[in-house]
Coordinates of C-alpha atoms in Angstrom, one line a residue:
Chain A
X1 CA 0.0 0.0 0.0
X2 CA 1.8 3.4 -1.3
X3 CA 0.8 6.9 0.6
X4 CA -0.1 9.6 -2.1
X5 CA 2.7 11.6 -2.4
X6 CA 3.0 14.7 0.0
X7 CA 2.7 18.3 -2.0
X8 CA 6.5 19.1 -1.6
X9 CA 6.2 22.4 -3.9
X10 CA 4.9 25.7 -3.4
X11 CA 5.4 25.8 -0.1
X12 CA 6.3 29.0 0.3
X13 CA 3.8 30.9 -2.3
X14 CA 0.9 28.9 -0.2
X15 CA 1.9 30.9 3.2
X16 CA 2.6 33.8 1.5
X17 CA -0.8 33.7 -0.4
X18 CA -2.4 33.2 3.1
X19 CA -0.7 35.8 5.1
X20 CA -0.6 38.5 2.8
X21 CA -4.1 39.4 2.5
X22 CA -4.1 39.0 6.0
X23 CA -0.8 41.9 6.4
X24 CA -2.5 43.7 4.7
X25 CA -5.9 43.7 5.6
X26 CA -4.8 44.7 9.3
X27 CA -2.6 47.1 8.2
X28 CA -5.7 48.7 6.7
X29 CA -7.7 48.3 10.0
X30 CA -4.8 50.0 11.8
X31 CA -4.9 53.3 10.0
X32 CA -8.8 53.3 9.6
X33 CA -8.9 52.4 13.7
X34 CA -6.6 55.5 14.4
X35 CA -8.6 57.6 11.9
X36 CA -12.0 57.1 13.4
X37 CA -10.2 56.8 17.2
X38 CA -7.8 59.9 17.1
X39 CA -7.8 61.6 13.8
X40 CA -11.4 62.7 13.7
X41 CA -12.4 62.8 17.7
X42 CA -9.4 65.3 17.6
X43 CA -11.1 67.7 14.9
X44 CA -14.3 67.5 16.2
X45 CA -12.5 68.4 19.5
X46 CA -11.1 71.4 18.2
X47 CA -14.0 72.3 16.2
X48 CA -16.8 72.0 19.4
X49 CA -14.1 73.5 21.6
X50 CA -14.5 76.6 19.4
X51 CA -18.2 76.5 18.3
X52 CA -19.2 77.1 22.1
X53 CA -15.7 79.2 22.9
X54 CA -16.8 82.4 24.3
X55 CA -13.4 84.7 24.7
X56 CA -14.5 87.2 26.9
X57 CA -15.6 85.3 29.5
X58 CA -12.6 83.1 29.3
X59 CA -10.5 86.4 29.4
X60 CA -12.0 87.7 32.3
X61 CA -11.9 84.1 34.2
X62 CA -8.2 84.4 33.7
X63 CA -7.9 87.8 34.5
X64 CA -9.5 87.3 37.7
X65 CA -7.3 84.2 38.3
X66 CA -4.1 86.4 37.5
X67 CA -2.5 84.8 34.6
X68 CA -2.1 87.8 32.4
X69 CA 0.6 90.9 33.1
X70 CA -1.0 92.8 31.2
X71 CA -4.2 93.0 32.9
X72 CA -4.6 93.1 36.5
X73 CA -7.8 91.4 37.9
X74 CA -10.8 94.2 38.5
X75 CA -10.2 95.8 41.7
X76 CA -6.7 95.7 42.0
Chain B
X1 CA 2.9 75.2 27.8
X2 CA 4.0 71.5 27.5
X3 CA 3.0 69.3 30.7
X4 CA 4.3 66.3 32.4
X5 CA 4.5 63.0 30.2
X6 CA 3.4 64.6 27.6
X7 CA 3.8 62.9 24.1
X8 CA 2.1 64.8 21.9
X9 CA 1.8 68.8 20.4
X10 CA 1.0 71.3 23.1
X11 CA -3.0 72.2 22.3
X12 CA -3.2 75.0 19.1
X13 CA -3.5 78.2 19.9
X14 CA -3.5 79.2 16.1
X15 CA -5.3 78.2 13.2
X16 CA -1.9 77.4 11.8
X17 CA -0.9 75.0 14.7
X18 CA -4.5 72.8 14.1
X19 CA -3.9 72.4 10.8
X20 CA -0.6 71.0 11.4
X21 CA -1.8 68.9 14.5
X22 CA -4.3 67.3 11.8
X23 CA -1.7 66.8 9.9
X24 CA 0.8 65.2 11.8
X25 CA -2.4 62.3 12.6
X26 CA -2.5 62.1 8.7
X27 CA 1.0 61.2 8.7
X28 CA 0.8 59.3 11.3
X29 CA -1.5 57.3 10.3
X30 CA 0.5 56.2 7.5
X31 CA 3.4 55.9 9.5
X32 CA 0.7 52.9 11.7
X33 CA -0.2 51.3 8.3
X34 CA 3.1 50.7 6.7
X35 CA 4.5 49.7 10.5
X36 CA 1.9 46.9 10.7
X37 CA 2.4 45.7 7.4
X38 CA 6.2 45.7 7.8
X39 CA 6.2 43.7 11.2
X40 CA 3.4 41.5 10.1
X41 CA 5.9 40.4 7.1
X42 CA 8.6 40.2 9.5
X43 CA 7.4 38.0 11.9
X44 CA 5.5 35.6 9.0
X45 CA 9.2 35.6 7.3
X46 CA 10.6 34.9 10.7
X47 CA 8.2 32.4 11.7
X48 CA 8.8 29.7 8.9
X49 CA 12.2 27.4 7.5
X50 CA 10.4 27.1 4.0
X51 CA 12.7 29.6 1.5
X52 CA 12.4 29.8 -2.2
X53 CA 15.4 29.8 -4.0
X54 CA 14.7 29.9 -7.7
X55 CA 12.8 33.8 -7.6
X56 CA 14.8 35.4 -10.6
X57 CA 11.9 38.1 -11.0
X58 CA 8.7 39.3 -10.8
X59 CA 7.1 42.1 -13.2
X60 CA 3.7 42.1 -11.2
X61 CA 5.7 42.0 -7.6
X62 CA 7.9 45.1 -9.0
X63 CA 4.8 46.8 -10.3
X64 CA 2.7 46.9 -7.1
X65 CA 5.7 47.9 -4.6
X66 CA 6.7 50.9 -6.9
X67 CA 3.3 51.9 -7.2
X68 CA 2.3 52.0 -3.5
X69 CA 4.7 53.4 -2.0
X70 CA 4.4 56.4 -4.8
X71 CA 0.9 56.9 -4.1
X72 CA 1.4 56.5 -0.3
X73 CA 4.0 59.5 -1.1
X74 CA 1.4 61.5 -3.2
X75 CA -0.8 61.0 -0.7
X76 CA 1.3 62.8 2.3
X77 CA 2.5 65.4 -0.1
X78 CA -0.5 66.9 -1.2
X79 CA -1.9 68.2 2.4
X80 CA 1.7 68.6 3.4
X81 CA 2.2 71.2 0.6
X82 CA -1.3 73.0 0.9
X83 CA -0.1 73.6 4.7
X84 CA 3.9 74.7 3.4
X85 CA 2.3 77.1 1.0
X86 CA -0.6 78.2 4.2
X87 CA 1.7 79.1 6.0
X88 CA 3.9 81.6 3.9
X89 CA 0.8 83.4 3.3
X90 CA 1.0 86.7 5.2
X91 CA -2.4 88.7 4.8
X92 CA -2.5 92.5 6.1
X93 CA -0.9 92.0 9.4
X94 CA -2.6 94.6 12.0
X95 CA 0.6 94.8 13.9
X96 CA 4.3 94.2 13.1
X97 CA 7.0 93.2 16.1
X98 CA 10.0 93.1 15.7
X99 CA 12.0 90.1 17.9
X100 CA 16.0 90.4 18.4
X101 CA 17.8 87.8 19.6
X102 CA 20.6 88.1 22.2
X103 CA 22.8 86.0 24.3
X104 CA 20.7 85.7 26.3
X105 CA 17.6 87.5 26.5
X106 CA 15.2 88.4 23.8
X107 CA 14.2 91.8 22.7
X108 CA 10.9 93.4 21.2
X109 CA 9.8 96.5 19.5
X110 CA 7.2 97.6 18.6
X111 CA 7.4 100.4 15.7
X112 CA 4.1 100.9 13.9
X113 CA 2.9 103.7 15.6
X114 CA 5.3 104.6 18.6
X115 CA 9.2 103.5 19.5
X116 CA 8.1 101.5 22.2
X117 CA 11.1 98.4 23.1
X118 CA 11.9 96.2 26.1
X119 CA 13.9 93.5 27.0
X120 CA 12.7 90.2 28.1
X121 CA 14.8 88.2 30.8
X122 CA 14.0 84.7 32.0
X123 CA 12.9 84.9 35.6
X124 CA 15.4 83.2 37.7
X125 CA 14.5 79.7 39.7
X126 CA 14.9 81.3 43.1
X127 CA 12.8 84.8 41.9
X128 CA 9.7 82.5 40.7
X129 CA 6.0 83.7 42.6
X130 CA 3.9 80.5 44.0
X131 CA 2.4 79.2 40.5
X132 CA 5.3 80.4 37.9
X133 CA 6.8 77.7 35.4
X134 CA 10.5 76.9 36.2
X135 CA 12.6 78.3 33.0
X136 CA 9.7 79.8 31.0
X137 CA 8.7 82.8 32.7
X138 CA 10.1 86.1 31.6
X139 CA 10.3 89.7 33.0
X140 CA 8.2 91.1 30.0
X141 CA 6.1 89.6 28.2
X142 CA 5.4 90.1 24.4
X143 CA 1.7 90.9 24.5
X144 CA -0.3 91.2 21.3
X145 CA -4.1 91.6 20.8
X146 CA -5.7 88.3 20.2
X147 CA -7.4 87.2 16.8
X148 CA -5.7 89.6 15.1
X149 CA -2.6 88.5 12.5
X150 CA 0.4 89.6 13.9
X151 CA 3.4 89.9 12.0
X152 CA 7.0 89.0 13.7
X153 CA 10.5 90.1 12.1
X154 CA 13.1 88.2 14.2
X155 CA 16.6 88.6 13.4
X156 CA 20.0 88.3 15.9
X157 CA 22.3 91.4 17.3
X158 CA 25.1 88.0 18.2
X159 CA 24.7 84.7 17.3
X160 CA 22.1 82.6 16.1
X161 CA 19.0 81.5 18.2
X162 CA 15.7 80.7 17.0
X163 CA 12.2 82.2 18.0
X164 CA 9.6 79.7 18.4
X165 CA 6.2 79.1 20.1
X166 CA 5.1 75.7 19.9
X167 CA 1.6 76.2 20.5
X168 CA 1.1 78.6 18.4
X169 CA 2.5 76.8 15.5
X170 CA 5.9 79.5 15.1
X171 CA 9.7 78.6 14.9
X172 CA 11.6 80.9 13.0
X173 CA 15.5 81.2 13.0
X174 CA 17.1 84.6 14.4
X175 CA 19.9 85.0 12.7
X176 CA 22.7 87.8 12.6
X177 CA 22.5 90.1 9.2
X178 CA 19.4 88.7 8.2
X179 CA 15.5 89.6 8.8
X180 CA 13.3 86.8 8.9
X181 CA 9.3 87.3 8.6
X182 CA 6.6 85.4 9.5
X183 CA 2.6 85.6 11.2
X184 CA 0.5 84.1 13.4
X185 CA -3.2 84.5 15.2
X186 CA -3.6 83.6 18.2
X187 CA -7.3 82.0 18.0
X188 CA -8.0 82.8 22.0
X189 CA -6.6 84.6 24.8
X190 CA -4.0 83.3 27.0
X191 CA -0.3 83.2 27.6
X192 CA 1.8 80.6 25.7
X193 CA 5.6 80.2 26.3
X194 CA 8.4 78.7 24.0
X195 CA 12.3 78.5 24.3
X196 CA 15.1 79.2 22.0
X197 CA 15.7 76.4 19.5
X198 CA 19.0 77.3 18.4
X199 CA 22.2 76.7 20.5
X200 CA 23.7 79.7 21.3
X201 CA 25.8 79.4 23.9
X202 CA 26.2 78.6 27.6
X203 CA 22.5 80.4 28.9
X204 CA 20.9 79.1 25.4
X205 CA 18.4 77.1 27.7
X206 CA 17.4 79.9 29.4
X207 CA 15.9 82.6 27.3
X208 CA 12.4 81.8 27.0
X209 CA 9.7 83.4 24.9
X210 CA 6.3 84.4 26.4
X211 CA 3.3 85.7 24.7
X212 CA 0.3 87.1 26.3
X213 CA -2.8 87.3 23.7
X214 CA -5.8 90.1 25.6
X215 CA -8.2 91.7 23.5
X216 CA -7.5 94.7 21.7
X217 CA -8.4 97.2 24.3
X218 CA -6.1 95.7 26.8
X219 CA -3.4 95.3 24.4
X220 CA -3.3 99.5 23.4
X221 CA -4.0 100.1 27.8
X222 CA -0.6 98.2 28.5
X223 CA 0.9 99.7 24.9
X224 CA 0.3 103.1 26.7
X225 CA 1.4 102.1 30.1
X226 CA 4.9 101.3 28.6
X227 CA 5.4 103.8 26.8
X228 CA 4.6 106.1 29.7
X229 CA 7.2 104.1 31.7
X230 CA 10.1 104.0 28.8

């Protein structure tokens, strides 16, 4: 009784044909997760940080704190 | 100002300084993709005793890896050059100051309308007030009205040393002979420090840069108030 004979080519090309789609696929997820995780949260950030920004009143709440020089707080 | 363990930029102050936060994330991001596809390779490649001796060549192979990598390059190009090109733009200044380097202090004047100068000193460890940042504080302060585009010419009466405020997107070399220009808004009000980034000698670490944004009123109040003491 004779075994059938084992694949003994291609080795090589069959893991690379199963890993590489697999590279890059994740490589893919990585930039689209830290797109939607950090690259847009951070603009929206920024963009509702200044849609309800209201300078005066954060001028006068660090004017009364004392950051500026320039400025003394009111009543000194 | 930057804070303990930080890793990243200090939070924009300028329109400038977002635009280049967003695109350091753009970059980034490609950095993430090509590093995951690099180590994934390396560790399949690592991971395995079967080899392939005969390759001689591969048309398609050569094809795709010249081709992604000069789209990947096209891709961080294009938004790097709109923000090169964004940030040469200098449109109608309200205010020109001029910023002298000197070992080791910095100077400003401010010439439009008056001849009003001072120096600005870093405030020594053992002179800090309760609150004050060790090494950033200075004497004086530049102080420039806020939302309002402020033009800087920054030059050097010694050697070379280099304004820059990292928050508000600005690094500009001061150097001897030469007058270099460039702009910034500061989007809100606040103070925002920086350092000298270019050795200059033995106190090069201590000749900090600090800019106060106030409104425009407050801004021509202290304008007055030091010309009256000049």
């Amino acid at each position: 009784m004779s075994l059938p004979k084992p694949m003994m080519r291609g080795l090589l090309a069959k893991r690379l044909r199963f890993h590489l789609p697999i590279a890059f696929t994740l490589a893919l997820t990585a930039a689209i997760a830290f797109k939607y995780t950090v690259t847009e949260p951070k603009k929206q950030a920024y963009a509702d940080f200044y849609k309800q920004y209201d300078a005066v009143k954060e001028f006068n709440a660090m004017r009364e704190a004392g950051i500026f020089e320039s400025v003394q707080p009111t009543g000194k | 100002m930057a804070h303990p363990s930080q890793l990243g930029f200090q939070d924009a102050a300028s329109p400038v300084m977002e635009e280049l936060l967003h695109f350091h994330d753009h970059a980034l991001m490609i950095v993430f993709l090509i590093s995951t596809l690099v180590l994934y390779i390396i560790v399949a490649m690592v991971t395995t005793k079967l080899t392939n001796k005969f390759i001689l060549d591969s048309q398609e192979i050569e094809i795709i890896w010249t081709l992604l990598p000069a789209i990947i390059l096209i891709l961080i190009a294009l938004p790097s050059l709109r923000i090169l090109y964004l940030m040469d733009e200098i449109n109608d200044p309200h205010l020109t100051i001029k910023a002298m380097g000197h070992q080791w202090y910095w100077s400003y004047e401010y010439t439009d309308y008056e001849d009003l100068g001072f120096d600005s000193y870093m405030i020594p460890t053992q002179d800090l007030a309760p609150g004050q940042f060790r090494l950033l504080e200075a004497d004086h302060r530049m102080v420039v009205p806020v939302e309002s585009p402020i033009r800087i010419l920054i030059s050097a009466e010694d050697v070379l040393h280099s304004w820059a405020v990292p928050s508000l997107g600005v690094k500009m070399d001061a150097v001897p002979g030469r007058l270099n220009q460039t702009a910034f808004i500061a989007s809100r009000p606040g103070v925002f420090y920086g350092q000298c980034s270019e050795i200059c000698g033995a106190n090069h670490s201590f000749m900090p840069i600090v800019v106060e944004a106030v409104p425009l009123e407050h801004f021509e109040n202290w304008s007055s108030l030091m010309l009256e003491d000049a």
